[in-house]
Amino acid sequence: MGGAGSGDTEKAAVGSDEEVAEEARIYEHFAELFAQAGPKSDAEKALVAAYWVQVHQGQSQWPSRLLNAELKHLGHSVGNVTMALSSHINRKPQRVIQLKKSGNSKQGNKTYKVTNEGITYIQAMLSGGGG
């Protein structure tokens, strides 16, 4: 399992990029998507924001600080976005992956991407009206 073709299998389960983008167009504002998903934990809030930035805004990779900016507008900021994302990185299969880190400090700028597993998870939250 997890061979070279596994990404194609995950992609088929989620749908094409066009189908994912069409799903995102249902929500004109982040607040609408956030309310429909109904995230309960900081980790879920961060993943919902990541989904918004990646799928709806079309950013294939993004810095963690961008997520808290989106969440703050709604009054749902997360104390430590990097830690919240780590819970998705540490699970198997991963819902988020870290692509790169710049800077030497622990708080260096990190760039992430939501995986197909993460997209599927958020779409399930959205279809269930709050996970």
JSON list of N, CA, C and O in Angstrom, two decimals, residues 15 31 36-37 44 50 52 56-58 68 73 81 87 90 93 99 108 111 115 120 122:
[
{"chain": "A", "resi": 15, "resn": "GLY", "atom": "N", "xyz": [-12.26, 13.42, -6.39]},
{"chain": "A", "resi": 15, "resn": "GLY", "atom": "CA", "xyz": [-12.78, 13.98, -7.61]},
{"chain": "A", "resi": 15, "resn": "GLY", "atom": "C", "xyz": [-11.71, 14.78, -8.30]},
{"chain": "A", "resi": 15, "resn": "GLY", "atom": "O", "xyz": [-10.61, 14.96, -7.79]},
{"chain": "A", "resi": 31, "resn": "ALA", "atom": "N", "xyz": [-16.80, 32.69, 6.01]},
{"chain": "A", "resi": 31, "resn": "ALA", "atom": "CA", "xyz": [-17.73, 32.54, 7.14]},
{"chain": "A", "resi": 31, "resn": "ALA", "atom": "C", "xyz": [-18.81, 31.50, 6.84]},
{"chain": "A", "resi": 31, "resn": "ALA", "atom": "O", "xyz": [-19.20, 30.73, 7.74]},
{"chain": "A", "resi": 36, "resn": "GLN", "atom": "N", "xyz": [-20.85, 26.09, 8.01]},
{"chain": "A", "resi": 36, "resn": "GLN", "atom": "CA", "xyz": [-21.35, 24.80, 7.53]},
{"chain": "A", "resi": 36, "resn": "GLN", "atom": "C", "xyz": [-20.50, 23.64, 8.05]},
{"chain": "A", "resi": 36, "resn": "GLN", "atom": "O", "xyz": [-21.04, 22.62, 8.44]},
{"chain": "A", "resi": 37, "resn": "ALA", "atom": "N", "xyz": [-19.19, 23.83, 8.08]},
{"chain": "A", "resi": 37, "resn": "ALA", "atom": "CA", "xyz": [-18.30, 22.76, 8.55]},
{"chain": "A", "resi": 37, "resn": "ALA", "atom": "C", "xyz": [-18.44, 22.54, 10.05]},
{"chain": "A", "resi": 37, "resn": "ALA", "atom": "O", "xyz": [-18.34, 21.41, 10.53]},
{"chain": "A", "resi": 44, "resn": "GLU", "atom": "N", "xyz": [-9.32, 21.29, 13.79]},
{"chain": "A", "resi": 44, "resn": "GLU", "atom": "CA", "xyz": [-10.34, 21.34, 12.75]},
{"chain": "A", "resi": 44, "resn": "GLU", "atom": "C", "xyz": [-10.50, 22.75, 12.19]},
{"chain": "A", "resi": 44, "resn": "GLU", "atom": "O", "xyz": [-10.68, 22.93, 10.98]},
{"chain": "A", "resi": 50, "resn": "ALA", "atom": "N", "xyz": [-7.42, 26.09, 6.08]},
{"chain": "A", "resi": 50, "resn": "ALA", "atom": "CA", "xyz": [-6.47, 25.63, 5.06]},
{"chain": "A", "resi": 50, "resn": "ALA", "atom": "C", "xyz": [-7.22, 25.20, 3.79]},
{"chain": "A", "resi": 50, "resn": "ALA", "atom": "O", "xyz": [-6.79, 25.51, 2.68]},
{"chain": "A", "resi": 52, "resn": "TRP", "atom": "N", "xyz": [-10.09, 26.34, 2.79]},
{"chain": "A", "resi": 52, "resn": "TRP", "atom": "CA", "xyz": [-10.56, 27.57, 2.16]},
{"chain": "A", "resi": 52, "resn": "TRP", "atom": "C", "xyz": [-9.45, 28.22, 1.32]},
{"chain": "A", "resi": 52, "resn": "TRP", "atom": "O", "xyz": [-9.64, 28.57, 0.17]},
{"chain": "A", "resi": 56, "resn": "HIS", "atom": "N", "xyz": [-10.55, 27.11, -2.28]},
{"chain": "A", "resi": 56, "resn": "HIS", "atom": "CA", "xyz": [-11.37, 28.23, -2.74]},
{"chain": "A", "resi": 56, "resn": "HIS", "atom": "C", "xyz": [-10.53, 29.37, -3.31]},
{"chain": "A", "resi": 56, "resn": "HIS", "atom": "O", "xyz": [-10.87, 29.93, -4.34]},
{"chain": "A", "resi": 57, "resn": "GLN", "atom": "N", "xyz": [-9.44, 29.70, -2.63]},
{"chain": "A", "resi": 57, "resn": "GLN", "atom": "CA", "xyz": [-8.60, 30.80, -3.10]},
{"chain": "A", "resi": 57, "resn": "GLN", "atom": "C", "xyz": [-7.55, 30.34, -4.11]},
{"chain": "A", "resi": 57, "resn": "GLN", "atom": "O", "xyz": [-6.85, 31.16, -4.69]},
{"chain": "A", "resi": 58, "resn": "GLY", "atom": "N", "xyz": [-7.42, 29.03, -4.29]},
{"chain": "A", "resi": 58, "resn": "GLY", "atom": "CA", "xyz": [-6.55, 28.50, -5.32]},
{"chain": "A", "resi": 58, "resn": "GLY", "atom": "C", "xyz": [-5.05, 28.56, -5.03]},
{"chain": "A", "resi": 58, "resn": "GLY", "atom": "O", "xyz": [-4.24, 28.54, -5.94]},
{"chain": "A", "resi": 68, "resn": "ASN", "atom": "N", "xyz": [-4.50, 31.82, 10.37]},
{"chain": "A", "resi": 68, "resn": "ASN", "atom": "CA", "xyz": [-4.97, 32.55, 11.53]},
{"chain": "A", "resi": 68, "resn": "ASN", "atom": "C", "xyz": [-5.54, 33.91, 11.14]},
{"chain": "A", "resi": 68, "resn": "ASN", "atom": "O", "xyz": [-6.46, 34.39, 11.77]},
{"chain": "A", "resi": 73, "resn": "HIS", "atom": "N", "xyz": [-10.63, 37.04, 11.49]},
{"chain": "A", "resi": 73, "resn": "HIS", "atom": "CA", "xyz": [-11.74, 37.82, 10.95]},
{"chain": "A", "resi": 73, "resn": "HIS", "atom": "C", "xyz": [-13.09, 37.32, 11.45]},
{"chain": "A", "resi": 73, "resn": "HIS", "atom": "O", "xyz": [-14.04, 38.09, 11.55]},
{"chain": "A", "resi": 81, "resn": "VAL", "atom": "N", "xyz": [-1.24, 27.89, 15.41]},
{"chain": "A", "resi": 81, "resn": "VAL", "atom": "CA", "xyz": [-1.67, 27.25, 14.17]},
{"chain": "A", "resi": 81, "resn": "VAL", "atom": "C", "xyz": [-0.74, 26.10, 13.79]},
{"chain": "A", "resi": 81, "resn": "VAL", "atom": "O", "xyz": [-1.19, 25.05, 13.35]},
{"chain": "A", "resi": 87, "resn": "SER", "atom": "N", "xyz": [-1.17, 18.17, 14.28]},
{"chain": "A", "resi": 87, "resn": "SER", "atom": "CA", "xyz": [-2.04, 17.02, 14.57]},
{"chain": "A", "resi": 87, "resn": "SER", "atom": "C", "xyz": [-2.51, 16.35, 13.28]},
{"chain": "A", "resi": 87, "resn": "SER", "atom": "O", "xyz": [-2.75, 15.15, 13.26]},
{"chain": "A", "resi": 90, "resn": "ASN", "atom": "N", "xyz": [0.74, 14.51, 11.79]},
{"chain": "A", "resi": 90, "resn": "ASN", "atom": "CA", "xyz": [1.17, 13.33, 12.54]},
{"chain": "A", "resi": 90, "resn": "ASN", "atom": "C", "xyz": [0.25, 12.12, 12.40]},
{"chain": "A", "resi": 90, "resn": "ASN", "atom": "O", "xyz": [0.59, 11.04, 12.83]},
{"chain": "A", "resi": 93, "resn": "PRO", "atom": "N", "xyz": [-3.63, 8.34, 7.32]},
{"chain": "A", "resi": 93, "resn": "PRO", "atom": "CA", "xyz": [-2.92, 9.16, 6.35]},
{"chain": "A", "resi": 93, "resn": "PRO", "atom": "C", "xyz": [-2.95, 10.64, 6.75]},
{"chain": "A", "resi": 93, "resn": "PRO", "atom": "O", "xyz": [-3.88, 11.09, 7.43]},
{"chain": "A", "resi": 99, "resn": "LEU", "atom": "N", "xyz": [5.62, 21.43, 3.35]},
{"chain": "A", "resi": 99, "resn": "LEU", "atom": "CA", "xyz": [6.44, 21.41, 2.14]},
{"chain": "A", "resi": 99, "resn": "LEU", "atom": "C", "xyz": [7.83, 21.97, 2.35]},
{"chain": "A", "resi": 99, "resn": "LEU", "atom": "O", "xyz": [8.79, 21.48, 1.78]},
{"chain": "A", "resi": 108, "resn": "GLY", "atom": "N", "xyz": [10.27, 29.46, 12.45]},
{"chain": "A", "resi": 108, "resn": "GLY", "atom": "CA", "xyz": [10.58, 29.77, 11.05]},
{"chain": "A", "resi": 108, "resn": "GLY", "atom": "C", "xyz": [9.31, 29.69, 10.20]},
{"chain": "A", "resi": 108, "resn": "GLY", "atom": "O", "xyz": [8.34, 29.05, 10.58]},
{"chain": "A", "resi": 111, "resn": "THR", "atom": "N", "xyz": [5.67, 26.31, 5.10]},
{"chain": "A", "resi": 111, "resn": "THR", "atom": "CA", "xyz": [4.71, 26.28, 4.00]},
{"chain": "A", "resi": 111, "resn": "THR", "atom": "C", "xyz": [4.07, 24.89, 3.98]},
{"chain": "A", "resi": 111, "resn": "THR", "atom": "O", "xyz": [4.76, 23.88, 4.10]},
{"chain": "A", "resi": 115, "resn": "THR", "atom": "N", "xyz": [-3.67, 17.67, 1.88]},
{"chain": "A", "resi": 115, "resn": "THR", "atom": "CA", "xyz": [-3.63, 16.47, 1.05]},
{"chain": "A", "resi": 115, "resn": "THR", "atom": "C", "xyz": [-5.04, 16.13, 0.58]},
{"chain": "A", "resi": 115, "resn": "THR", "atom": "O", "xyz": [-6.03, 16.69, 1.05]},
{"chain": "A", "resi": 120, "resn": "THR", "atom": "N", "xyz": [-10.93, 15.49, 1.50]},
{"chain": "A", "resi": 120, "resn": "THR", "atom": "CA", "xyz": [-12.04, 14.56, 1.69]},
{"chain": "A", "resi": 120, "resn": "THR", "atom": "C", "xyz": [-12.66, 14.73, 3.08]},
{"chain": "A", "resi": 120, "resn": "THR", "atom": "O", "xyz": [-13.88, 14.73, 3.24]},
{"chain": "A", "resi": 122, "resn": "ILE", "atom": "N", "xyz": [-12.69, 17.45, 5.03]},
{"chain": "A", "resi": 122, "resn": "ILE", "atom": "CA", "xyz": [-13.45, 18.69, 5.11]},
{"chain": "A", "resi": 122, "resn": "ILE", "atom": "C", "xyz": [-14.75, 18.58, 4.30]},
{"chain": "A", "resi": 122, "resn": "ILE", "atom": "O", "xyz": [-15.80, 19.03, 4.75]}
]
